C-alpha positions as protocol buffer text, in pm:
chain_id: "A"
residue {
  index: 1
  type: MET
  ca { x: -355 y: 4001 z: 6376 }
}
residue {
  index: 2
  type: VAL
  ca { x: -162 y: 3820 z: 6633 }
}
residue {
  index: 3
  type: ASP
  ca { x: 211 y: 3795 z: 6538 }
}
residue {
  index: 4
  type: PHE
  ca { x: 384 y: 3480 z: 6509 }
}
residue {
  index: 5
  type: ALA
  ca { x: 615 y: 3509 z: 6796 }
}
residue {
  index: 6
  type: SER
  ca { x: 328 y: 3626 z: 7035 }
}
residue {
  index: 7
  type: ASP
  ca { x: 113 y: 3304 z: 6912 }
}
residue {
  index: 8
  type: VAL
  ca { x: 403 y: 3055 z: 6953 }
}
residue {
  index: 9
  type: ALA
  ca { x: 470 y: 3205 z: 7317 }
}
residue {
  index: 10
  type: ALA
  ca { x: 87 y: 3177 z: 7397 }
}
residue {
  index: 11
  type: THR
  ca { x: 59 y: 2817 z: 7274 }
}
residue {
  index: 12
  type: HIS
  ca { x: 368 y: 2731 z: 7455 }
}
residue {
  index: 13
  type: THR
  ca { x: 222 y: 2850 z: 7772 }
}
residue {
  index: 14
  type: LEU
  ca { x: -94 y: 2663 z: 7699 }
}
residue {
  index: 15
  type: LEU
  ca { x: 88 y: 2314 z: 7637 }
}
residue {
  index: 16
  type: GLN
  ca { x: 298 y: 2340 z: 7964 }
}
residue {
  index: 17
  type: SER
  ca { x: 27 y: 2200 z: 8181 }
}
residue {
  index: 18
  type: VAL
  ca { x: -62 y: 1926 z: 7896 }
}
residue {
  index: 19
  type: VAL
  ca { x: 269 y: 1798 z: 7788 }
}
residue {
  index: 20
  type: GLU
  ca { x: 599 y: 1742 z: 7959 }
}
residue {
  index: 21
  type: PRO
  ca { x: 907 y: 1901 z: 7769 }
}
residue {
  index: 22
  type: THR
  ca { x: 1084 y: 1635 z: 7557 }
}
residue {
  index: 23
  type: PRO
  ca { x: 1467 y: 1633 z: 7562 }
}
residue {
  index: 24
  type: LEU
  ca { x: 1710 y: 1684 z: 7278 }
}
residue {
  index: 25
  type: GLN
  ca { x: 1952 y: 1374 z: 7254 }
}
residue {
  index: 26
  type: ARG
  ca { x: 2273 y: 1367 z: 7085 }
}
residue {
  index: 27
  type: ASN
  ca { x: 2295 y: 1057 z: 6837 }
}
residue {
  index: 28
  type: GLN
  ca { x: 2637 y: 940 z: 6838 }
}
residue {
  index: 29
  type: TYR
  ca { x: 2573 y: 687 z: 6571 }
}
residue {
  index: 30
  type: LEU
  ca { x: 2438 y: 938 z: 6319 }
}
residue {
  index: 31
  type: SER
  ca { x: 2681 y: 1209 z: 6403 }
}
residue {
  index: 32
  type: ASP
  ca { x: 2984 y: 973 z: 6315 }
}
residue {
  index: 33
  type: LEU
  ca { x: 2794 y: 839 z: 5993 }
}
residue {
  index: 34
  type: TYR
  ca { x: 2739 y: 1183 z: 5855 }
}
residue {
  index: 35
  type: GLU
  ca { x: 3035 y: 1356 z: 6020 }
}
residue {
  index: 36
  type: ALA
  ca { x: 2812 y: 1604 z: 6192 }
}
residue {
  index: 37
  type: ASP
  ca { x: 2671 y: 1699 z: 6525 }
}
residue {
  index: 38
  type: ILE
  ca { x: 2319 y: 1563 z: 6509 }
}
residue {
  index: 39
  type: TRP
  ca { x: 2060 y: 1590 z: 6793 }
}
residue {
  index: 40
  type: LEU
  ca { x: 1709 y: 1424 z: 6817 }
}
residue {
  index: 41
  type: LYS
  ca { x: 1422 y: 1575 z: 6959 }
}
residue {
  index: 42
  type: ARG
  ca { x: 1251 y: 1281 z: 7163 }
}
residue {
  index: 43
  type: GLU
  ca { x: 906 y: 1329 z: 7073 }
}
residue {
  index: 44
  type: ASP
  ca { x: 836 y: 954 z: 7123 }
}
residue {
  index: 45
  type: LEU
  ca { x: 858 y: 1015 z: 7466 }
}
residue {
  index: 46
  type: THR
  ca { x: 509 y: 1176 z: 7486 }
}
residue {
  index: 47
  type: PRO
  ca { x: 199 y: 986 z: 7589 }
}
residue {
  index: 48
  type: VAL
  ca { x: 124 y: 932 z: 7232 }
}
residue {
  index: 49
  type: ARG
  ca { x: 491 y: 886 z: 7096 }
}
residue {
  index: 50
  type: SER
  ca { x: 433 y: 1190 z: 6867 }
}
residue {
  index: 51
  type: TYR
  ca { x: 456 y: 1560 z: 6843 }
}
residue {
  index: 52
  type: LYS
  ca { x: 78 y: 1550 z: 6721 }
}
residue {
  index: 53
  type: VAL
  ca { x: -62 y: 1568 z: 7094 }
}
residue {
  index: 54
  type: ARG
  ca { x: 56 y: 1925 z: 7092 }
}
residue {
  index: 55
  type: GLY
  ca { x: -119 y: 2031 z: 6764 }
}
residue {
  index: 56
  type: ALA
  ca { x: -428 y: 1844 z: 6857 }
}
residue {
  index: 57
  type: TYR
  ca { x: -469 y: 2005 z: 7201 }
}
residue {
  index: 58
  type: SER
  ca { x: -378 y: 2333 z: 7074 }
}
residue {
  index: 59
  type: PHE
  ca { x: -649 y: 2314 z: 6791 }
}
residue {
  index: 60
  type: LEU
  ca { x: -920 y: 2194 z: 7021 }
}
residue {
  index: 61
  type: THR
  ca { x: -854 y: 2461 z: 7294 }
}
residue {
  index: 62
  type: LYS
  ca { x: -862 y: 2760 z: 7022 }
}
residue {
  index: 63
  type: ALA
  ca { x: -1152 y: 2609 z: 6841 }
}
residue {
  index: 64
  type: LEU
  ca { x: -1357 y: 2578 z: 7158 }
}
residue {
  index: 65
  type: ALA
  ca { x: -1249 y: 2947 z: 7255 }
}
residue {
  index: 66
  type: GLN
  ca { x: -1432 y: 3066 z: 6942 }
}
residue {
  index: 67
  type: LYS
  ca { x: -1724 y: 2826 z: 6972 }
}
residue {
  index: 68
  type: PRO
  ca { x: -1764 y: 2719 z: 7331 }
}
residue {
  index: 69
  type: ASP
  ca { x: -2078 y: 2535 z: 7251 }
}
residue {
  index: 70
  type: GLN
  ca { x: -1880 y: 2299 z: 6980 }
}
residue {
  index: 71
  type: ASP
  ca { x: -1889 y: 1958 z: 7120 }
}
residue {
  index: 72
  type: LEU
  ca { x: -1838 y: 1748 z: 6801 }
}
residue {
  index: 73
  type: PHE
  ca { x: -1508 y: 1729 z: 6610 }
}
residue {
  index: 74
  type: VAL
  ca { x: -1431 y: 1499 z: 6309 }
}
residue {
  index: 75
  type: CYS
  ca { x: -1096 y: 1402 z: 6175 }
}
residue {
  index: 76
  type: SER
  ca { x: -913 y: 1177 z: 5970 }
}
residue {
  index: 77
  type: SER
  ca { x: -579 y: 1018 z: 6076 }
}
residue {
  index: 78
  type: ALA
  ca { x: -321 y: 744 z: 5963 }
}
residue {
  index: 79
  type: GLY
  ca { x: -229 y: 700 z: 6332 }
}
residue {
  index: 80
  type: ASN
  ca { x: -58 y: 951 z: 6526 }
}
residue {
  index: 81
  type: HIS
  ca { x: -322 y: 1227 z: 6509 }
}
residue {
  index: 82
  type: ALA
  ca { x: -597 y: 978 z: 6597 }
}
residue {
  index: 83
  type: GLN
  ca { x: -400 y: 878 z: 6910 }
}
residue {
  index: 84
  type: ALA
  ca { x: -366 y: 1263 z: 6992 }
}
residue {
  index: 85
  type: GLU
  ca { x: -727 y: 1331 z: 6983 }
}
residue {
  index: 86
  type: ASP
  ca { x: -802 y: 1021 z: 7175 }
}
residue {
  index: 87
  type: HIS
  ca { x: -553 y: 1137 z: 7430 }
}
residue {
  index: 88
  type: GLU
  ca { x: -679 y: 1508 z: 7453 }
}
residue {
  index: 89
  type: ASN
  ca { x: -1052 y: 1459 z: 7411 }
}
residue {
  index: 90
  type: GLN
  ca { x: -1139 y: 1707 z: 7701 }
}
residue {
  index: 91
  type: GLY
  ca { x: -1472 y: 1524 z: 7733 }
}
residue {
  index: 92
  type: LEU
  ca { x: -1568 y: 1622 z: 7380 }
}
residue {
  index: 93
  type: ARG
  ca { x: -1771 y: 1393 z: 7118 }
}
residue {
  index: 94
  type: ARG
  ca { x: -1543 y: 1290 z: 6826 }
}
residue {
  index: 95
  type: THR
  ca { x: -1537 y: 1092 z: 6530 }
}
residue {
  index: 96
  type: VAL
  ca { x: -1178 y: 996 z: 6434 }
}
residue {
  index: 97
  type: CYS
  ca { x: -1154 y: 801 z: 6104 }
}
residue {
  index: 98
  type: ARG
  ca { x: -857 y: 598 z: 6089 }
}
residue {
  index: 99
  type: ASN
  ca { x: -717 y: 290 z: 5894 }
}
residue {
  index: 100
  type: PRO
  ca { x: -739 y: -28 z: 6094 }
}
residue {
  index: 101
  type: ALA
  ca { x: -430 y: -152 z: 5937 }
}
residue {
  index: 102
  type: VAL
  ca { x: -214 y: 113 z: 6110 }
}
residue {
  index: 103
  type: TRP
  ca { x: -360 y: 21 z: 6446 }
}
residue {
  index: 104
  type: ARG
  ca { x: -303 y: -348 z: 6404 }
}
residue {
  index: 105
  type: ARG
  ca { x: 95 y: -253 z: 6376 }
}
residue {
  index: 106
  type: LEU
  ca { x: 110 y: -67 z: 6707 }
}
């Protein structure tokens, strides 16, 4: 069994070639409002505007390592995960079930 720290380090290495690091940005408005030092992780700067691309890519890579002949994946999403699957398709056949109302808002 792989320990958590090793798994995180391996996933971090895997994702370095896929997604640029996103910055932390101090938010002055929220910091003043809540009298706290508030920082935001800017995942909205990724290609799909969400952290989901990391999970989608990590999952597909690990699934393919276990079953290299697997070429069909099915997922359901309200929006962000579907975008991540579309972005990180790796030439695989996919069925992404998503709510059309979500896509009209994008």
